[in-house]
């Protein structure tokens, strides 16, 4: 078995192993297929690793965070004994280590030359992929080559149900069976009763006879082979793994057993071409080419790759969590990160996936209705953090980051209400780009209308100032909480109500039955709709015509001004530096808030307004250690004000978030929003793609060293190829 050929612009490589950084690399080397992902851990394990794999929708209850995605039973496990010595990078000598991910196909490989404590040298090669064509299949291939000895090689391939989520154990054993070549295991989550079945088949090829055994250890069946190898005769093999959960089939155990019964090993050469071909088609639709900047090229592909492996293709009842399926961070919960940051990639390149992601919000509408009701409002109020049901799952109290004996109240679940408008915005954007009237009629409209009811009902009339307001909220900038009239929230709420009214008109003409049904079910009476109009006209949306500035929230300009540049160098966020209360008293912001608004609703603001607000808010934003969601948006806005070099700095901050671990927390999982933002920064920032109701246009602003950008997007079902060079920008309809 030869390592595949590396292509530097498609490969992420690690040439040296350091246990200190292993968790970061595990995140980077996450592989998956939109149904499940595994972190890039070693097959044989390593002390200090964060060994985890996650499948969409498999949530179980936990204290404080309500629910979390469950770490799957471990199917990667391969323990190898070389002439009686356990192969482990924790001992002996690592003479050579090389690991690489080929993003074209999601193939992860590792080549190791290892000298055992007794002085025997072995070359080991591992390769694995999770099939994009056959979502329930994972294949691991290995080669074991003794270089200076001959002896017995024992391979143990387990299915381990004894996994946990760091603090909590979620799996309960249900059933298993082990023969000498195959094993299966069925477990169930403790509280949510979701079954999962895993099957394994171990195949070994050797010059000498292979002795086999199956150890039927409860909750940890293991397949064992023993054979001889020598410098002339290395051995190779495959571990074939199947995974089905009760979410895809009513009887996962039978599904796995049927697959095992049909297995003809070796399988790799048979399964690989169709998997690779599926990836090829995926990249045909989604790739972005950047010439003149290899680091940026790789980073953009990495961002797209990470989103593609987390994107549900067969399931419209799940969405992508803030940390994708690549780590424990945020427990698999779904935020506005999905709709505002990740979704555009899918909307414009893989609309079928975008439809699934938006359908998740439709399926969880009841949870949003419960939240509104509980808060005393009509309509639907989406949770800030969402999981299986759409009920709010933001923890209310968590231990203080510096002093875990103290608890901090987390307010986002109570008052970060802009999420409902963000979802409506994403649906509208999807509709505009795809022309998918059916989705809008059957699902999108119900979401937009019921959340509009919430906005109208939540608006507070201020008789003194003769206006509607939204008080006591949190905007995108979470350094400031309990603020009144956050501009982002108010402008988006107004846009949302207007859009809802226009949508009602559209439904009346194009889907009168659905219109009648929704009007009746959601109680959209003439009085209610007149109230929406009133809120639209009298909602306070801050804007100073003298300066062109939009005050982020009422009283923001009175807060203490700080020059963040004076605080450099620093390696902590402004909130850690000043404390939670301290940061709240300043004008320092965690991420673009007004600029985010200008980005999302460009038709409302002219170039002078954009410039004035860019100049005001940029130096007050915590670009380095604030939110990872910020830099990509900041890059886009820098392009809009004609500063591509400045944009490039912000862009690379986003592009490096996980590959270079610039924030120091990549081990918790991929920053999914940042990854989506990286794609947006190239497409909507540097290439300057602008979308409006009437169509699209380009206004490029390339960094000076970029020679070319090329990508495709879909406009109303038609593929469009875009190519931008410093001299020209051209578009060709494919
Ligand atoms: C950011 C939010 C984001 C969340 C999850 C927070 O730190 O401020 O905007 O939704 O992380 O990524």
PDB file of N, CA, C and O in Angstrom, residues 73 157-162 172-179 182-188 196-200 214-223 252-254 256-257 260:
ATOM      1  N   UNK A  73     -19.947   5.337  20.360  1.00  0.00           N
ATOM      2  CA  UNK A  73     -19.054   4.227  20.695  1.00  0.00           C
ATOM      3  C   UNK A  73     -17.860   4.273  19.733  1.00  0.00           C
ATOM      4  O   UNK A  73     -18.001   4.686  18.580  1.00  0.00           O
ATOM      5  N   UNK A 157      -9.128  -5.285  16.786  1.00  0.00           N
ATOM      6  CA  UNK A 157     -10.034  -4.254  16.272  1.00  0.00           C
ATOM      7  C   UNK A 157     -11.316  -4.288  17.092  1.00  0.00           C
ATOM      8  O   UNK A 157     -12.101  -5.228  16.988  1.00  0.00           O
ATOM      9  N   UNK A 158     -11.511  -3.272  17.903  1.00  0.00           N
ATOM     10  CA  UNK A 158     -12.643  -3.288  18.828  1.00  0.00           C
ATOM     11  C   UNK A 158     -13.778  -2.378  18.411  1.00  0.00           C
ATOM     12  O   UNK A 158     -13.641  -1.512  17.545  1.00  0.00           O
ATOM     13  N   UNK A 159     -14.916  -2.613  19.053  1.00  0.00           N
ATOM     14  CA  UNK A 159     -16.034  -1.664  19.028  1.00  0.00           C
ATOM     15  C   UNK A 159     -16.292  -1.363  20.498  1.00  0.00           C
ATOM     16  O   UNK A 159     -16.720  -2.243  21.240  1.00  0.00           O
ATOM     17  N   UNK A 160     -16.002  -0.150  20.892  1.00  0.00           N
ATOM     18  CA  UNK A 160     -15.996   0.130  22.323  1.00  0.00           C
ATOM     19  C   UNK A 160     -17.185   0.994  22.738  1.00  0.00           C
ATOM     20  O   UNK A 160     -17.262   2.169  22.401  1.00  0.00           O
ATOM     21  N   UNK A 161     -18.088   0.391  23.474  1.00  0.00           N
ATOM     22  CA  UNK A 161     -19.265   1.129  23.950  1.00  0.00           C
ATOM     23  C   UNK A 161     -19.024   1.875  25.246  1.00  0.00           C
ATOM     24  O   UNK A 161     -19.929   2.540  25.763  1.00  0.00           O
ATOM     25  N   UNK A 162     -17.832   1.782  25.777  1.00  0.00           N
ATOM     26  CA  UNK A 162     -17.550   2.419  27.077  1.00  0.00           C
ATOM     27  C   UNK A 162     -17.082   3.865  26.916  1.00  0.00           C
ATOM     28  O   UNK A 162     -16.287   4.349  27.707  1.00  0.00           O
ATOM     29  N   UNK A 172     -25.895   3.007  27.024  1.00  0.00           N
ATOM     30  CA  UNK A 172     -26.292   1.850  27.793  1.00  0.00           C
ATOM     31  C   UNK A 172     -26.210   0.661  26.849  1.00  0.00           C
ATOM     32  O   UNK A 172     -26.732   0.746  25.729  1.00  0.00           O
ATOM     33  N   UNK A 173     -25.600  -0.395  27.288  1.00  0.00           N
ATOM     34  CA  UNK A 173     -25.414  -1.559  26.422  1.00  0.00           C
ATOM     35  C   UNK A 173     -26.749  -2.253  26.165  1.00  0.00           C
ATOM     36  O   UNK A 173     -27.552  -2.417  27.081  1.00  0.00           O
ATOM     37  N   UNK A 174     -26.976  -2.686  24.939  1.00  0.00           N
ATOM     38  CA  UNK A 174     -28.208  -3.427  24.644  1.00  0.00           C
ATOM     39  C   UNK A 174     -27.943  -4.852  24.164  1.00  0.00           C
ATOM     40  O   UNK A 174     -28.555  -5.793  24.644  1.00  0.00           O
ATOM     41  N   UNK A 175     -27.039  -4.990  23.188  1.00  0.00           N
ATOM     42  CA  UNK A 175     -26.811  -6.330  22.628  1.00  0.00           C
ATOM     43  C   UNK A 175     -25.503  -6.359  21.855  1.00  0.00           C
ATOM     44  O   UNK A 175     -24.988  -5.307  21.462  1.00  0.00           O
ATOM     45  N   UNK A 176     -24.989  -7.548  21.622  1.00  0.00           N
ATOM     46  CA  UNK A 176     -23.795  -7.676  20.793  1.00  0.00           C
ATOM     47  C   UNK A 176     -23.602  -9.126  20.381  1.00  0.00           C
ATOM     48  O   UNK A 176     -24.243 -10.037  20.941  1.00  0.00           O
ATOM     49  N   UNK A 177     -22.732  -9.327  19.435  1.00  0.00           N
ATOM     50  CA  UNK A 177     -22.368 -10.677  19.022  1.00  0.00           C
ATOM     51  C   UNK A 177     -20.968 -10.601  18.429  1.00  0.00           C
ATOM     52  O   UNK A 177     -20.641  -9.609  17.762  1.00  0.00           O
ATOM     53  N   UNK A 178     -20.188 -11.613  18.673  1.00  0.00           N
ATOM     54  CA  UNK A 178     -18.818 -11.602  18.156  1.00  0.00           C
ATOM     55  C   UNK A 178     -18.496 -12.958  17.561  1.00  0.00           C
ATOM     56  O   UNK A 178     -18.692 -13.984  18.216  1.00  0.00           O
ATOM     57  N   UNK A 179     -18.041 -12.955  16.333  1.00  0.00           N
ATOM     58  CA  UNK A 179     -17.509 -14.194  15.759  1.00  0.00           C
ATOM     59  C   UNK A 179     -16.019 -13.953  15.543  1.00  0.00           C
ATOM     60  O   UNK A 179     -15.479 -12.941  15.990  1.00  0.00           O
ATOM     61  N   UNK A 182     -16.181 -11.059  12.576  1.00  0.00           N
ATOM     62  CA  UNK A 182     -17.134  -9.941  12.611  1.00  0.00           C
ATOM     63  C   UNK A 182     -17.692  -9.766  14.009  1.00  0.00           C
ATOM     64  O   UNK A 182     -17.803 -10.728  14.774  1.00  0.00           O
ATOM     65  N   UNK A 183     -18.066  -8.518  14.290  1.00  0.00           N
ATOM     66  CA  UNK A 183     -18.698  -8.244  15.582  1.00  0.00           C
ATOM     67  C   UNK A 183     -19.694  -7.126  15.397  1.00  0.00           C
ATOM     68  O   UNK A 183     -19.534  -6.294  14.505  1.00  0.00           O
ATOM     69  N   UNK A 184     -20.729  -7.137  16.199  1.00  0.00           N
ATOM     70  CA  UNK A 184     -21.619  -5.976  16.215  1.00  0.00           C
ATOM     71  C   UNK A 184     -21.999  -5.652  17.643  1.00  0.00           C
ATOM     72  O   UNK A 184     -21.934  -6.499  18.541  1.00  0.00           O
ATOM     73  N   UNK A 185     -22.389  -4.396  17.823  1.00  0.00           N
ATOM     74  CA  UNK A 185     -22.693  -3.895  19.167  1.00  0.00           C
ATOM     75  C   UNK A 185     -23.869  -2.935  19.048  1.00  0.00           C
ATOM     76  O   UNK A 185     -23.900  -2.121  18.125  1.00  0.00           O
ATOM     77  N   UNK A 186     -24.811  -3.047  19.953  1.00  0.00           N
ATOM     78  CA  UNK A 186     -25.934  -2.097  19.957  1.00  0.00           C
ATOM     79  C   UNK A 186     -26.024  -1.454  21.329  1.00  0.00           C
ATOM     80  O   UNK A 186     -26.003  -2.134  22.355  1.00  0.00           O
ATOM     81  N   UNK A 187     -26.076  -0.134  21.342  1.00  0.00           N
ATOM     82  CA  UNK A 187     -26.220   0.621  22.586  1.00  0.00           C
ATOM     83  C   UNK A 187     -27.358   1.614  22.410  1.00  0.00           C
ATOM     84  O   UNK A 187     -27.810   1.860  21.294  1.00  0.00           O
ATOM     85  N   UNK A 188     -27.739   2.208  23.524  1.00  0.00           N
ATOM     86  CA  UNK A 188     -28.794   3.214  23.443  1.00  0.00           C
ATOM     87  C   UNK A 188     -28.441   4.380  24.363  1.00  0.00           C
ATOM     88  O   UNK A 188     -27.821   4.191  25.409  1.00  0.00           O
ATOM     89  N   UNK A 196     -28.070   2.886  18.750  1.00  0.00           N
ATOM     90  CA  UNK A 196     -27.066   2.928  17.693  1.00  0.00           C
ATOM     91  C   UNK A 196     -26.489   1.526  17.552  1.00  0.00           C
ATOM     92  O   UNK A 196     -26.302   0.822  18.552  1.00  0.00           O
ATOM     93  N   UNK A 197     -26.246   1.123  16.321  1.00  0.00           N
ATOM     94  CA  UNK A 197     -25.627  -0.186  16.093  1.00  0.00           C
ATOM     95  C   UNK A 197     -24.366   0.007  15.278  1.00  0.00           C
ATOM     96  O   UNK A 197     -24.330   0.808  14.343  1.00  0.00           O
ATOM     97  N   UNK A 198     -23.321  -0.701  15.677  1.00  0.00           N
ATOM     98  CA  UNK A 198     -22.061  -0.648  14.945  1.00  0.00           C
ATOM     99  C   UNK A 198     -21.646  -2.060  14.593  1.00  0.00           C
ATOM    100  O   UNK A 198     -21.841  -2.985  15.391  1.00  0.00           O
ATOM    101  N   UNK A 199     -21.085  -2.214  13.420  1.00  0.00           N
ATOM    102  CA  UNK A 199     -20.595  -3.525  13.023  1.00  0.00           C
ATOM    103  C   UNK A 199     -19.167  -3.393  12.549  1.00  0.00           C
ATOM    104  O   UNK A 199     -18.785  -2.360  11.994  1.00  0.00           O
ATOM    105  N   UNK A 200     -18.368  -4.437  12.768  1.00  0.00           N
ATOM    106  CA  UNK A 200     -16.977  -4.389  12.295  1.00  0.00           C
ATOM    107  C   UNK A 200     -16.615  -5.720  11.663  1.00  0.00           C
ATOM    108  O   UNK A 200     -17.066  -6.789  12.103  1.00  0.00           O
ATOM    109  N   UNK A 214     -12.454 -13.992  18.283  1.00  0.00           N
ATOM    110  CA  UNK A 214     -13.357 -12.900  18.639  1.00  0.00           C
ATOM    111  C   UNK A 214     -13.507 -12.890  20.141  1.00  0.00           C
ATOM    112  O   UNK A 214     -13.804 -13.920  20.738  1.00  0.00           O
ATOM    113  N   UNK A 215     -13.220 -11.761  20.771  1.00  0.00           N
ATOM    114  CA  UNK A 215     -13.383 -11.675  22.230  1.00  0.00           C
ATOM    115  C   UNK A 215     -14.711 -10.995  22.502  1.00  0.00           C
ATOM    116  O   UNK A 215     -14.866  -9.788  22.232  1.00  0.00           O
ATOM    117  N   UNK A 216     -15.606 -11.741  23.061  1.00  0.00           N
ATOM    118  CA  UNK A 216     -16.952 -11.195  23.241  1.00  0.00           C
ATOM    119  C   UNK A 216     -17.083 -10.465  24.581  1.00  0.00           C
ATOM    120  O   UNK A 216     -17.925 -10.799  25.406  1.00  0.00           O
ATOM    121  N   UNK A 217     -16.256  -9.479  24.778  1.00  0.00           N
ATOM    122  CA  UNK A 217     -16.297  -8.720  26.038  1.00  0.00           C
ATOM    123  C   UNK A 217     -17.534  -7.828  26.022  1.00  0.00           C
ATOM    124  O   UNK A 217     -17.777  -7.137  25.025  1.00  0.00           O
ATOM    125  N   UNK A 218     -18.271  -7.835  27.094  1.00  0.00           N
ATOM    126  CA  UNK A 218     -19.515  -7.067  27.117  1.00  0.00           C
ATOM    127  C   UNK A 218     -19.244  -5.589  26.865  1.00  0.00           C
ATOM    128  O   UNK A 218     -18.394  -4.973  27.511  1.00  0.00           O
ATOM    129  N   UNK A 219     -19.976  -5.047  25.943  1.00  0.00           N
ATOM    130  CA  UNK A 219     -19.893  -3.637  25.544  1.00  0.00           C
ATOM    131  C   UNK A 219     -18.571  -3.283  24.855  1.00  0.00           C
ATOM    132  O   UNK A 219     -18.298  -2.111  24.628  1.00  0.00           O
ATOM    133  N   UNK A 220     -17.770  -4.291  24.574  1.00  0.00           N
ATOM    134  CA  UNK A 220     -16.499  -3.998  23.911  1.00  0.00           C
ATOM    135  C   UNK A 220     -16.012  -5.229  23.142  1.00  0.00           C
ATOM    136  O   UNK A 220     -14.961  -5.800  23.451  1.00  0.00           O
ATOM    137  N   UNK A 221     -16.791  -5.657  22.142  1.00  0.00           N
ATOM    138  CA  UNK A 221     -16.339  -6.818  21.376  1.00  0.00           C
ATOM    139  C   UNK A 221     -15.069  -6.489  20.598  1.00  0.00           C
ATOM    140  O   UNK A 221     -14.917  -5.364  20.104  1.00  0.00           O
ATOM    141  N   UNK A 222     -14.185  -7.467  20.498  1.00  0.00           N
ATOM    142  CA  UNK A 222     -12.897  -7.224  19.828  1.00  0.00           C
ATOM    143  C   UNK A 222     -12.608  -8.368  18.855  1.00  0.00           C
ATOM    144  O   UNK A 222     -12.775  -9.542  19.198  1.00  0.00           O
ATOM    145  N   UNK A 223     -12.166  -8.002  17.668  1.00  0.00           N
ATOM    146  CA  UNK A 223     -11.741  -8.996  16.680  1.00  0.00           C
ATOM    147  C   UNK A 223     -10.223  -9.046  16.700  1.00  0.00           C
ATOM    148  O   UNK A 223      -9.568  -8.002  16.646  1.00  0.00           O
ATOM    149  N   UNK A 252     -31.721  -0.483  13.696  1.00  0.00           N
ATOM    150  CA  UNK A 252     -30.311  -0.375  13.324  1.00  0.00           C
ATOM    151  C   UNK A 252     -29.556  -1.689  13.450  1.00  0.00           C
ATOM    152  O   UNK A 252     -28.648  -1.971  12.666  1.00  0.00           O
ATOM    153  N   UNK A 253     -29.956  -2.508  14.417  1.00  0.00           N
ATOM    154  CA  UNK A 253     -29.259  -3.788  14.603  1.00  0.00           C
ATOM    155  C   UNK A 253     -29.375  -4.650  13.340  1.00  0.00           C
ATOM    156  O   UNK A 253     -28.374  -5.170  12.833  1.00  0.00           O
ATOM    157  N   UNK A 254     -30.581  -4.755  12.817  1.00  0.00           N
ATOM    158  CA  UNK A 254     -30.759  -5.566  11.599  1.00  0.00           C
ATOM    159  C   UNK A 254     -30.015  -4.944  10.432  1.00  0.00           C
ATOM    160  O   UNK A 254     -29.457  -5.668   9.587  1.00  0.00           O
ATOM    161  N   UNK A 256     -27.236  -3.234  10.444  1.00  0.00           N
ATOM    162  CA  UNK A 256     -25.809  -3.531  10.557  1.00  0.00           C
ATOM    163  C   UNK A 256     -25.544  -5.012  10.271  1.00  0.00           C
ATOM    164  O   UNK A 256     -24.607  -5.363   9.547  1.00  0.00           O
ATOM    165  N   UNK A 257     -26.380  -5.864  10.795  1.00  0.00           N
ATOM    166  CA  UNK A 257     -26.162  -7.305  10.581  1.00  0.00           C
ATOM    167  C   UNK A 257     -26.300  -7.665   9.103  1.00  0.00           C
ATOM    168  O   UNK A 257     -25.549  -8.492   8.590  1.00  0.00           O
ATOM    169  N   UNK A 260     -23.116  -6.609   7.429  1.00  0.00           N
ATOM    170  CA  UNK A 260     -22.013  -7.529   7.739  1.00  0.00           C
ATOM    171  C   UNK A 260     -22.161  -8.819   6.930  1.00  0.00           C
ATOM    172  O   UNK A 260     -21.187  -9.344   6.378  1.00  0.00           O
TER     173      UNK A 260
END
